[in-house]
């Protein structure tokens, strides 16, 4: 189990809206993320066995063909027998046969079956063997009744203890433990850090009304609805005849109505597939849409424009030649057009920014003609190295004898110095407060990673140096503070967007994926992926380019699978190379419309 504890996700809604499909899609998604995941159905008409195409039943069963995924269908009859046996076992050691018969009669009431199912259900809320437990529940009314039970029974047990000492589930003394169990379940159900409650609905009147009513009833129990999935949309491109066009328009009407009604609840939409949703592969396909929709909700705007008054830093990285510089320029132009004072920086020793903008870009921050609010600068590594060497040696000469200074000077001739000097410049720009957006066109992946890892190592070096010299100089302290600020900035997703650019082929994908995993170890998540140079469908008219486009589609699918947590945007191949401010403006208008 992860250190954050098990997360519980409830799916509910009117019968037939696709609860099980969305629950299974979510289960497959988290299992593929490496989370040990269990799907439990409390629906008497459970069909997990059907959709996973294997026998499951009243026991935790590993799902074939996927790691980390397990499922169970609670059988009400078996749950009742287990519950009765568990209740009667301690009584058999104390009471005679006649008393046991009386207790058995008490446990044969209609309440027992309902309670037994829920008791089994609650057992999984005490489970810590899974990272994620998903409850695929019965249609709404039944679910709300089940969720009311722990509240009702907790009260009933408490009141009976003060009165007759009897409940219809047996003597209070024997079910006191259940009260603690139900109280703990209620606490978890009400805690949105531990539990998600998701309603699934169709874009129709009855489904909408039931979701409104049920979410209100949940609220009265102190449980918040955390998300609504509106399922079953007809794809826009399929609504071409009057019949389906009419249905499509009706669905859009109810989507708008749902958004107006549930202003404070995130809404995710899911389109119909051209075949039934069944089997691991189909759930994977569905999860790409379901979780992509969620990311699109964040939208490209949140990834490139400043949020909550904080400056936005956007890094573009990837294998050499994939189009990082073009994407950095297009994005910087877009943010500048929106009125944000934007600085475009290149740390790439090859520095193509000047070529793409068709403007002179030097190591001095320069305004770019033709785009208000846009500035650019290039880190000149040779010059940065000389400045860095002079700074270190000036400081060293004040503190050390000639022999030591000579040793330091030799050390500064190592190849690492140029890289460190470039990073020193990077830190200076990253700490600038004058700009609202800073776009970094970084060097090829490995180089960038080394730069990003340097602050951590550098801070340690300063500490080590402190150990040798007994204290940290004021200059080192300031340096350390600056590095720490940059490290925190890189980890803050609201402040920093880290983007990988790649074209849809094996090598750039593998390289970017490997780099993104390395970044994760530094606490930095990849939020944006640009699939560049995608051949437009209308241009793929010869067998040669049809084949190339088909190959790209296969790799686009791989990009979707490997970068499931990132927003993926596709950028088409253009008829000529991306160059000049006018062309960059034109592309940014299309890409960020």
Coordinates of C-alpha atoms in Angstrom, one line a residue:
X1 CA 0.0 0.0 0.0
X2 CA 1.2 3.5 -0.7
X3 CA 2.1 5.8 2.2
X4 CA -0.8 8.0 1.6
X5 CA -3.3 5.2 2.5
X6 CA -6.0 3.5 0.4
X7 CA -8.2 5.8 -1.8
X8 CA -11.8 4.8 -2.2
X9 CA -13.8 5.7 -5.3
X10 CA -17.5 5.2 -5.5
X11 CA -19.4 5.0 -8.8
X12 CA -23.2 5.5 -8.6
X13 CA -26.1 6.6 -10.8
X14 CA -29.3 5.5 -12.4
X15 CA -29.4 2.0 -13.8
X16 CA -28.0 1.6 -17.3
X17 CA -25.9 4.8 -17.4
X18 CA -22.5 3.0 -17.6
X19 CA -21.4 2.8 -13.9
X20 CA -19.7 -0.5 -14.3
X21 CA -17.9 0.6 -17.5
X22 CA -16.6 3.7 -15.9
X23 CA -15.6 1.8 -12.7
X24 CA -13.7 -0.8 -14.8
X25 CA -12.1 1.9 -17.0
X26 CA -10.9 3.7 -13.8
X27 CA -9.7 0.3 -12.3
X28 CA -7.7 -0.5 -15.5
X29 CA -6.2 3.0 -15.6
X30 CA -4.9 2.9 -12.0
X31 CA -3.7 -0.7 -12.3
X32 CA -1.7 0.4 -15.4
X33 CA -0.2 3.2 -13.3
X34 CA 1.2 0.5 -11.0
X35 CA -1.5 1.0 -8.3
X36 CA -2.7 -2.2 -6.6
X37 CA -6.4 -1.8 -7.4
X38 CA -9.6 -3.7 -6.3
X39 CA -13.0 -3.3 -7.9
X40 CA -15.9 -4.4 -5.7
X41 CA -19.4 -4.5 -7.0
X42 CA -22.3 -4.1 -4.6
X43 CA -24.9 -4.3 -7.4
X44 CA -27.0 -7.5 -7.1
X45 CA -27.1 -7.5 -10.9
X46 CA -23.3 -7.4 -11.1
X47 CA -21.7 -8.1 -14.4
X48 CA -18.0 -7.7 -13.7
X49 CA -17.5 -11.3 -14.8
X50 CA -19.1 -10.4 -18.2
X51 CA -17.1 -7.3 -18.9
X52 CA -13.8 -8.9 -17.8
X53 CA -14.8 -12.1 -19.6
X54 CA -13.8 -14.4 -16.7
X55 CA -15.4 -15.9 -13.6
X56 CA -15.1 -13.6 -10.6
X57 CA -17.9 -14.2 -7.9
X58 CA -17.9 -13.7 -4.2
X59 CA -14.1 -13.7 -3.6
X60 CA -11.2 -11.4 -4.5
X61 CA -10.0 -12.5 -7.9
X62 CA -7.0 -11.4 -9.9
X63 CA -8.0 -10.1 -13.4
X64 CA -6.3 -12.0 -16.2
X65 CA -4.1 -10.1 -18.7
X66 CA -3.3 -7.1 -16.4
X67 CA -1.0 -6.6 -13.4
X68 CA -2.3 -5.1 -10.2
X69 CA -6.1 -5.4 -10.9
X70 CA -8.5 -7.5 -8.7
X71 CA -12.3 -7.7 -8.5
X72 CA -15.0 -9.2 -6.4
X73 CA -18.8 -9.5 -6.8
X74 CA -20.5 -9.4 -3.4
X75 CA -23.2 -12.2 -3.3
X76 CA -25.9 -11.0 -0.9
X77 CA -26.9 -14.6 0.1
X78 CA -23.3 -15.6 0.8
X79 CA -22.6 -12.3 2.6
X80 CA -25.7 -12.9 4.8
X81 CA -24.6 -16.4 5.8
X82 CA -21.1 -15.2 6.5
X83 CA -22.5 -12.3 8.6
X84 CA -24.8 -14.6 10.5
X85 CA -22.1 -17.1 11.2
X86 CA -19.7 -14.4 12.4
X87 CA -22.4 -13.0 14.7
X88 CA -23.4 -16.4 16.1
X89 CA -20.0 -17.9 16.6
X90 CA -19.2 -16.1 19.9
X91 CA -22.7 -16.7 21.2
X92 CA -22.3 -20.5 20.7
X93 CA -19.6 -20.5 23.4
X94 CA -21.8 -18.7 25.9
X95 CA -25.5 -19.7 25.3
X96 CA -27.5 -22.9 25.1
X97 CA -29.1 -24.2 22.0
X98 CA -32.5 -22.5 22.7
X99 CA -30.9 -19.1 23.0
X100 CA -29.0 -19.7 19.8
X101 CA -32.3 -20.5 18.0
X102 CA -33.8 -17.2 19.2
X103 CA -30.7 -15.3 18.0
X104 CA -30.9 -17.2 14.6
X105 CA -34.6 -16.1 14.3
X106 CA -33.6 -12.5 15.1
X107 CA -30.9 -12.7 12.3
X108 CA -33.4 -14.0 9.8
X109 CA -35.2 -10.6 9.3
X110 CA -35.0 -8.6 6.1
X111 CA -32.6 -6.1 7.8
X112 CA -29.9 -8.8 8.1
X113 CA -29.5 -9.3 4.3
X114 CA -29.2 -5.6 3.7
X115 CA -26.9 -5.2 6.6
X116 CA -24.8 -8.2 5.7
X117 CA -24.1 -6.9 2.2
X118 CA -23.1 -3.6 3.6
X119 CA -21.0 -5.1 6.3
X120 CA -19.0 -6.9 3.6
X121 CA -18.8 -3.6 1.7
X122 CA -17.6 -1.8 4.8
X123 CA -14.9 -4.5 5.3
X124 CA -13.2 -3.2 2.2
X125 CA -13.1 0.3 3.7
X126 CA -10.9 -1.2 6.4
X127 CA -8.7 -2.8 3.8
X128 CA -5.1 -1.7 3.5
X129 CA -3.8 -4.2 1.0
X130 CA -4.8 -2.0 -2.0
X131 CA -3.9 1.5 -3.1
X132 CA -7.3 2.0 -4.7
X133 CA -10.6 0.4 -3.9
X134 CA -13.4 1.1 -6.4
X135 CA -17.0 0.4 -5.5
X136 CA -19.3 -0.2 -8.5
X137 CA -22.6 0.3 -6.7
X138 CA -26.2 -0.6 -7.3
X139 CA -28.5 2.0 -8.9
X140 CA -28.8 5.2 -7.0
X141 CA -31.7 4.7 -4.6
X142 CA -30.3 1.4 -3.3
X143 CA -26.8 3.0 -2.9
X144 CA -28.1 5.9 -1.0
X145 CA -30.0 3.5 1.3
X146 CA -26.7 1.5 1.8
X147 CA -24.8 4.7 2.6
X148 CA -27.5 5.7 5.1
X149 CA -27.1 2.4 6.9
X150 CA -23.9 3.1 8.8
X151 CA -25.4 6.3 10.1
X152 CA -28.7 4.7 10.9
X153 CA -27.2 1.6 12.5
X154 CA -24.7 3.4 14.5
X155 CA -27.6 5.5 16.0
X156 CA -29.8 2.4 16.4
X157 CA -27.0 0.4 18.2
X158 CA -26.4 3.4 20.5
X159 CA -30.1 3.9 21.3
X160 CA -30.7 0.1 21.8
X161 CA -27.8 -0.1 24.2
X162 CA -29.6 2.5 26.4
X163 CA -33.0 0.6 26.1
X164 CA -34.0 -3.0 25.4
X165 CA -30.5 -4.1 24.6
X166 CA -31.8 -5.8 21.4
X167 CA -31.7 -5.0 17.8
X168 CA -33.1 -6.9 14.8
X169 CA -29.5 -7.9 14.1
X170 CA -29.0 -9.5 17.6
X171 CA -28.1 -8.4 21.1
X172 CA -26.4 -5.0 21.3
X173 CA -23.6 -6.4 23.4
X174 CA -22.5 -8.6 20.4
X175 CA -22.6 -5.9 17.8
X176 CA -21.0 -3.0 19.6
X177 CA -17.8 -3.6 17.6
X178 CA -19.9 -2.9 14.5
X179 CA -20.7 0.6 15.7
X180 CA -17.0 1.5 15.8
X181 CA -16.6 0.0 12.3
X182 CA -19.6 2.0 10.9
X183 CA -18.4 5.2 12.6
X184 CA -15.0 4.8 10.9
X185 CA -16.7 4.1 7.5
X186 CA -18.8 7.3 7.9
X187 CA -15.7 9.3 8.6
X188 CA -13.9 8.0 5.5
X189 CA -17.0 8.5 3.3
X190 CA -17.2 12.1 4.4
X191 CA -13.4 12.8 3.9
X192 CA -12.8 13.9 0.3
X193 CA -9.0 13.4 0.8
X194 CA -9.8 9.6 1.2
X195 CA -13.0 9.1 -0.8
X196 CA -14.3 10.2 -4.2
X197 CA -18.0 9.9 -4.9
X198 CA -18.6 10.0 -8.7
X199 CA -22.0 10.0 -10.3
X200 CA -22.4 8.6 -13.8
X201 CA -25.3 9.9 -15.9
X202 CA -26.5 10.1 -19.5
X203 CA -27.2 13.5 -21.1
X204 CA -30.9 13.2 -20.7
X205 CA -33.6 14.7 -18.5
X206 CA -34.4 11.7 -16.2
X207 CA -30.8 10.9 -15.6
X208 CA -30.0 14.6 -14.8
X209 CA -32.9 14.8 -12.4
X210 CA -31.9 11.6 -10.6
X211 CA -28.3 12.9 -10.3
X212 CA -29.5 16.2 -8.8
X213 CA -31.7 14.4 -6.3
X214 CA -29.1 11.9 -5.3
X215 CA -26.3 14.4 -4.9
X216 CA -28.6 16.4 -2.6
X217 CA -29.4 13.3 -0.5
X218 CA -25.7 12.5 -0.3
X219 CA -25.0 16.0 0.9
X220 CA -27.5 15.6 3.7
X221 CA -25.4 12.6 4.8
X222 CA -22.4 14.8 4.8
X223 CA -20.9 13.2 1.7
X224 CA -19.8 15.4 -1.2
X225 CA -20.0 14.5 -4.9
X226 CA -16.5 15.0 -6.2
X227 CA -17.1 14.4 -9.9
X228 CA -19.8 13.7 -12.5
X229 CA -19.2 11.7 -15.6
X230 CA -21.7 12.3 -18.4
X231 CA -21.6 9.2 -20.5
X232 CA -22.8 8.1 -23.9
X233 CA -22.3 11.2 -26.1
X234 CA -22.6 10.8 -29.9
X235 CA -19.3 11.9 -31.5
X236 CA -19.8 15.2 -33.3
X237 CA -18.4 13.9 -36.5
X238 CA -21.0 11.1 -36.5
X239 CA -24.0 13.4 -36.1
X240 CA -24.4 14.0 -39.8
X241 CA -27.9 12.8 -40.5
X242 CA -31.1 14.5 -39.1
X243 CA -31.8 11.7 -36.7
X244 CA -28.4 11.7 -34.9
X245 CA -27.9 15.4 -35.4
X246 CA -31.1 15.9 -33.3
X247 CA -30.0 13.5 -30.6
X248 CA -26.5 15.2 -30.6
X249 CA -28.1 18.6 -30.1
X250 CA -30.4 17.2 -27.3
X251 CA -27.3 15.8 -25.5
X252 CA -25.4 19.1 -25.8
X253 CA -28.5 20.9 -24.3
X254 CA -28.4 18.6 -21.2
X255 CA -24.6 19.0 -21.0
X256 CA -25.1 22.7 -20.7
X257 CA -27.9 22.3 -18.2
X258 CA -25.7 19.9 -16.1
X259 CA -22.8 22.4 -16.2
X260 CA -25.2 25.2 -15.0
X261 CA -26.6 23.0 -12.2
X262 CA -23.3 21.6 -10.9
X263 CA -21.1 24.7 -11.1
X264 CA -18.8 23.6 -8.3
X265 CA -18.5 19.9 -9.3
X266 CA -16.0 18.9 -12.1
X267 CA -17.8 17.3 -15.1
X268 CA -16.2 14.9 -17.4
X269 CA -17.8 13.7 -20.7
X270 CA -17.4 10.4 -22.4
X271 CA -18.3 9.6 -26.0
X272 CA -19.8 6.4 -27.3
X273 CA -17.5 3.8 -28.9
X274 CA -18.4 2.0 -32.1
X275 CA -18.4 -1.3 -30.2
X276 CA -19.4 -2.5 -26.8
X277 CA -17.1 -1.7 -23.8
X278 CA -15.7 -5.0 -22.8
X279 CA -12.2 -6.5 -22.1
X280 CA -9.0 -5.0 -20.9
X281 CA -8.0 -3.5 -24.3
X282 CA -11.3 -1.6 -24.6
X283 CA -11.1 -0.3 -21.1
X284 CA -7.5 0.9 -21.8
X285 CA -8.8 2.7 -24.9
X286 CA -11.6 4.3 -22.8
X287 CA -9.3 5.3 -20.0
X288 CA -7.2 7.3 -22.5
X289 CA -10.3 9.3 -23.3
X290 CA -11.7 9.5 -19.7
X291 CA -8.5 10.7 -18.1
X292 CA -7.5 12.8 -21.1
X293 CA -10.8 14.6 -20.8
X294 CA -9.9 15.4 -17.2
X295 CA -6.6 16.8 -18.3
X296 CA -8.3 18.8 -21.1
X297 CA -10.4 20.3 -18.3
X298 CA -7.2 21.7 -17.0
X299 CA -6.8 23.0 -20.5
X300 CA -3.8 24.3 -22.4
X301 CA -4.5 27.8 -21.0
X302 CA -3.7 26.7 -17.4
X303 CA -0.4 25.2 -18.7
X304 CA 0.9 28.2 -20.5
X305 CA -0.7 31.3 -18.8
X306 CA 0.1 32.5 -15.3
X307 CA -2.3 31.2 -12.6
X308 CA -3.3 32.8 -9.3
X309 CA -0.9 35.8 -9.8
X310 CA 2.1 33.5 -10.1
X311 CA 4.7 33.7 -12.9
X312 CA 4.5 30.9 -15.4
X313 CA 7.7 29.0 -16.4
X314 CA 7.4 26.7 -19.4
X315 CA 10.2 24.3 -20.3
X316 CA 10.4 22.6 -23.7
X317 CA 12.7 19.6 -23.9
X318 CA 13.2 16.5 -26.1
X319 CA 15.6 14.8 -28.5
X320 CA 17.5 17.1 -30.8
X321 CA 15.7 18.0 -34.0
X322 CA 12.1 17.3 -32.8
X323 CA 11.0 21.0 -32.9
X324 CA 11.6 22.3 -29.4
X325 CA 12.7 25.7 -30.6
X326 CA 9.7 26.1 -32.9
X327 CA 7.3 25.1 -30.1
X328 CA 9.0 27.4 -27.6
X329 CA 8.8 30.3 -30.0
X330 CA 5.1 29.6 -30.9
X331 CA 4.2 29.4 -27.2
X332 CA 6.1 32.6 -26.2
X333 CA 4.4 34.5 -29.0
X334 CA 1.0 33.2 -27.8
X335 CA 1.6 34.4 -24.2
X336 CA 3.0 37.7 -25.4
X337 CA -0.1 38.2 -27.6
X338 CA -2.3 37.6 -24.6
X339 CA -0.6 40.5 -23.0
X340 CA 1.8 38.7 -20.7
X341 CA 5.3 40.1 -20.6
X342 CA 7.3 37.1 -21.9
X343 CA 11.0 36.2 -22.0
X344 CA 12.1 33.5 -24.3
X345 CA 15.4 31.9 -23.3
X346 CA 17.5 29.3 -25.0
X347 CA 20.0 27.2 -23.1
X348 CA 20.7 25.2 -26.2
X349 CA 24.3 25.6 -27.3
X350 CA 23.0 25.3 -30.9
X351 CA 20.6 28.2 -30.3
X352 CA 18.2 28.2 -33.2
X353 CA 15.9 30.8 -31.8
X354 CA 17.4 33.6 -33.8
X355 CA 16.9 31.6 -37.0
X356 CA 13.3 30.8 -36.3
X357 CA 12.3 34.3 -35.2
X358 CA 14.5 35.8 -38.0
X359 CA 15.7 38.3 -35.4
X360 CA 19.1 38.8 -33.8
X361 CA 19.1 37.2 -30.4
X362 CA 22.1 37.9 -28.2
X363 CA 23.2 37.3 -24.6
X364 CA 21.4 40.6 -23.7
X365 CA 17.7 40.6 -23.2
X366 CA 16.2 42.1 -26.3
X367 CA 12.7 43.2 -27.3
X368 CA 11.5 41.3 -30.4
X369 CA 10.1 43.5 -33.2
X370 CA 6.6 42.7 -34.4
X371 CA 5.3 41.2 -31.2
X372 CA 4.5 43.3 -28.2
X373 CA 5.6 42.0 -24.8
X374 CA 8.1 39.5 -26.2
X375 CA 11.7 39.5 -25.3
X376 CA 14.5 37.0 -26.0
X377 CA 17.9 36.1 -24.8
X378 CA 20.6 33.5 -25.5
X379 CA 22.9 32.0 -22.9
X380 CA 26.4 32.3 -24.5
X381 CA 28.2 29.4 -22.7
X382 CA 31.7 30.6 -23.6
X383 CA 31.1 34.1 -22.3
X384 CA 29.2 32.7 -19.2
X385 CA 32.2 30.5 -18.5
X386 CA 34.7 33.4 -18.5
X387 CA 32.4 35.4 -16.2
X388 CA 32.0 32.5 -13.9
X389 CA 35.7 31.8 -13.7
X390 CA 36.5 35.5 -13.0
X391 CA 33.9 35.6 -10.2
X392 CA 35.2 32.4 -8.5
X393 CA 38.9 33.4 -8.8
X394 CA 38.3 37.0 -7.6
X395 CA 36.6 35.5 -4.5
X396 CA 39.4 32.8 -4.1
X397 CA 42.2 35.4 -4.3
X398 CA 40.8 37.2 -1.3
X399 CA 40.6 34.1 0.8
X400 CA 43.4 31.7 -0.2
X401 CA 47.1 31.6 -0.8
X402 CA 48.6 31.5 -4.4
X403 CA 49.0 27.6 -4.4
X404 CA 45.3 27.1 -3.6
X405 CA 44.2 29.7 -6.1
X406 CA 46.3 27.9 -8.8
X407 CA 44.6 24.6 -7.9
X408 CA 41.2 26.2 -8.1
X409 CA 42.1 27.7 -11.5
X410 CA 43.1 24.2 -12.8
X411 CA 39.8 22.9 -11.5
X412 CA 37.9 25.6 -13.4
X413 CA 39.4 24.5 -16.7
X414 CA 37.4 21.2 -16.5
X415 CA 34.5 20.7 -19.0
X416 CA 32.0 20.9 -16.1
X417 CA 32.7 24.6 -15.6
X418 CA 31.0 25.6 -18.9
X419 CA 28.0 23.7 -17.9
X420 CA 28.0 25.1 -14.4
X421 CA 28.5 28.6 -15.8
X422 CA 25.5 28.2 -18.2
X423 CA 23.4 27.0 -15.3
X424 CA 24.5 30.0 -13.2
X425 CA 23.0 32.2 -16.0
X426 CA 19.9 30.1 -16.1
X427 CA 19.5 30.6 -12.3
X428 CA 19.8 34.4 -12.8
X429 CA 17.1 34.4 -15.4
X430 CA 14.9 32.0 -13.5
X431 CA 15.0 34.4 -10.6
X432 CA 14.0 37.4 -12.6
X433 CA 10.8 39.1 -11.4
X434 CA 10.3 41.4 -14.4
X435 CA 8.5 38.8 -16.5
X436 CA 5.1 37.2 -16.2
X437 CA 6.0 34.2 -18.4
X438 CA 9.4 32.7 -19.1
X439 CA 9.7 30.1 -21.9
X440 CA 12.9 28.0 -21.8
X441 CA 14.0 26.4 -25.1
X442 CA 16.3 23.9 -23.5
X443 CA 19.2 21.9 -24.8
X444 CA 18.7 18.3 -25.9
X445 CA 17.3 16.1 -23.1
X446 CA 20.4 14.6 -21.5
X447 CA 22.0 18.0 -21.3
X448 CA 18.9 19.6 -19.8
X449 CA 18.6 16.9 -17.2
X450 CA 22.2 17.4 -16.1
X451 CA 21.4 21.1 -15.7
X452 CA 18.3 20.4 -13.7
X453 CA 20.1 18.0 -11.4
X454 CA 22.9 20.4 -10.8
X455 CA 21.1 22.6 -8.2
X456 CA 20.7 19.6 -5.9
X457 CA 24.3 18.6 -6.3
X458 CA 25.5 22.2 -6.1
X459 CA 23.7 22.8 -2.8
X460 CA 25.4 19.6 -1.4
X461 CA 28.8 20.9 -2.6
X462 CA 28.2 24.1 -0.8
X463 CA 27.4 22.2 2.4
X464 CA 30.5 20.0 1.9
X465 CA 32.6 23.1 1.4
X466 CA 31.1 24.5 4.6
X467 CA 32.3 21.4 6.4
X468 CA 35.8 22.1 5.2
X469 CA 35.8 25.8 5.9
X470 CA 33.8 25.6 9.2
X471 CA 31.2 28.0 7.9
X472 CA 29.3 29.1 4.8
X473 CA 30.2 32.4 3.3
X474 CA 27.5 35.0 2.8
X475 CA 27.9 34.6 -1.0
X476 CA 27.4 30.8 -0.8
X477 CA 24.3 31.3 1.4
X478 CA 22.8 33.6 -1.2
X479 CA 23.7 31.1 -3.9
X480 CA 22.1 28.3 -2.0
X481 CA 18.9 30.3 -1.4
X482 CA 18.7 31.0 -5.2
X483 CA 19.1 27.4 -6.1
X484 CA 16.6 26.3 -3.5
X485 CA 14.1 28.8 -5.0
X486 CA 14.6 27.4 -8.5
X487 CA 14.2 23.8 -7.2
X488 CA 10.9 24.7 -5.6
X489 CA 9.8 26.5 -8.7
X490 CA 10.5 23.5 -10.9
X491 CA 8.5 21.2 -8.6
X492 CA 5.5 23.6 -8.4
X493 CA 3.0 22.5 -11.1
X494 CA 1.1 25.8 -10.9
X495 CA 4.3 27.8 -11.6
X496 CA 6.1 25.4 -13.9
X497 CA 5.0 23.4 -16.9
X498 CA 7.5 20.9 -18.2
X499 CA 6.8 19.9 -21.8
X500 CA 8.4 17.2 -24.0
X501 CA 8.4 17.7 -27.8
X502 CA 8.7 14.6 -30.0
X503 CA 7.6 13.4 -33.4
X504 CA 5.6 10.2 -33.5
X505 CA 8.4 7.7 -33.9
X506 CA 10.0 5.1 -31.6
X507 CA 13.3 6.8 -30.6
X508 CA 12.1 10.3 -29.7
X509 CA 9.2 8.7 -27.7
X510 CA 11.5 6.3 -25.8
X511 CA 14.0 9.1 -25.1
X512 CA 11.4 11.5 -23.8
X513 CA 9.7 8.8 -21.7
X514 CA 13.0 7.9 -20.1
X515 CA 13.8 11.5 -19.4
X516 CA 10.3 12.1 -18.0
X517 CA 10.8 9.2 -15.6
X518 CA 14.2 10.7 -14.5
X519 CA 12.5 14.0 -13.9
X520 CA 9.9 12.3 -11.7
X521 CA 12.7 11.2 -9.4
X522 CA 13.5 14.9 -9.0
X523 CA 9.9 15.5 -8.1
X524 CA 9.1 17.2 -11.5
X525 CA 6.1 15.9 -13.5
X526 CA 5.6 16.1 -17.3
X527 CA 2.4 18.1 -17.8
X528 CA 2.5 18.7 -21.6
X529 CA 3.5 16.6 -24.5
X530 CA 3.7 18.0 -28.1
X531 CA 3.5 15.4 -30.8
X532 CA 5.1 17.3 -33.6
X533 CA 5.2 16.9 -37.4
X534 CA 2.1 14.8 -37.7
X535 CA 1.3 14.3 -41.4
X536 CA -2.2 15.8 -42.2
X537 CA -4.7 13.2 -43.2
X538 CA -5.7 15.2 -46.3
X539 CA -2.1 15.2 -47.5
X540 CA -1.5 11.4 -47.1
X541 CA -2.9 10.5 -50.5
X542 CA -0.1 8.3 -51.9
X543 CA 0.6 4.8 -50.6
X544 CA 4.0 6.1 -49.4
X545 CA 2.5 8.8 -47.2
X546 CA -0.5 6.7 -46.2
X547 CA 1.9 4.2 -44.8
X548 CA 3.9 6.9 -43.0
X549 CA 0.7 8.4 -41.5
X550 CA -0.4 4.9 -40.4
X551 CA 2.9 4.4 -38.7
X552 CA 2.5 7.8 -36.9
X553 CA -1.0 6.9 -35.7
X554 CA 0.5 3.7 -34.1
X555 CA 3.1 5.8 -32.3
X556 CA 0.5 8.5 -31.3
X557 CA -1.3 5.7 -29.6
X558 CA 2.0 4.8 -27.8
X559 CA 2.5 8.4 -26.8
X560 CA -1.1 8.4 -25.3
X561 CA -0.2 5.3 -23.3
X562 CA 3.2 6.4 -22.1
X563 CA 2.1 9.9 -21.1
X564 CA -1.3 9.3 -19.6
X565 CA -1.0 12.1 -17.0
X566 CA 0.0 14.8 -19.5
X567 CA -2.0 16.9 -21.9
X568 CA -1.1 15.8 -25.4
X569 CA -1.4 18.2 -28.3
X570 CA -0.8 17.3 -31.9
X571 CA 1.0 19.7 -34.2
X572 CA 0.7 19.1 -37.9
X573 CA 3.6 19.1 -40.4
X574 CA 3.6 22.4 -42.4
X575 CA 4.4 22.7 -46.1
X576 CA 7.5 24.7 -45.3
X577 CA 9.8 25.1 -42.4
X578 CA 8.6 27.2 -39.4
X579 CA 10.3 30.5 -39.7
X580 CA 9.4 34.2 -39.3
X581 CA 7.3 36.0 -36.7
X582 CA 4.3 36.1 -39.1
X583 CA 4.3 32.4 -39.6
X584 CA 4.7 31.8 -35.8
X585 CA 1.7 34.1 -35.1
X586 CA -0.4 32.2 -37.7
X587 CA 0.4 28.8 -36.2
X588 CA -0.1 30.0 -32.6
X589 CA -3.6 31.3 -33.7
X590 CA -4.5 27.8 -35.0
X591 CA -2.9 25.9 -32.2
X592 CA -4.2 27.9 -29.2
X593 CA -7.6 29.0 -30.6

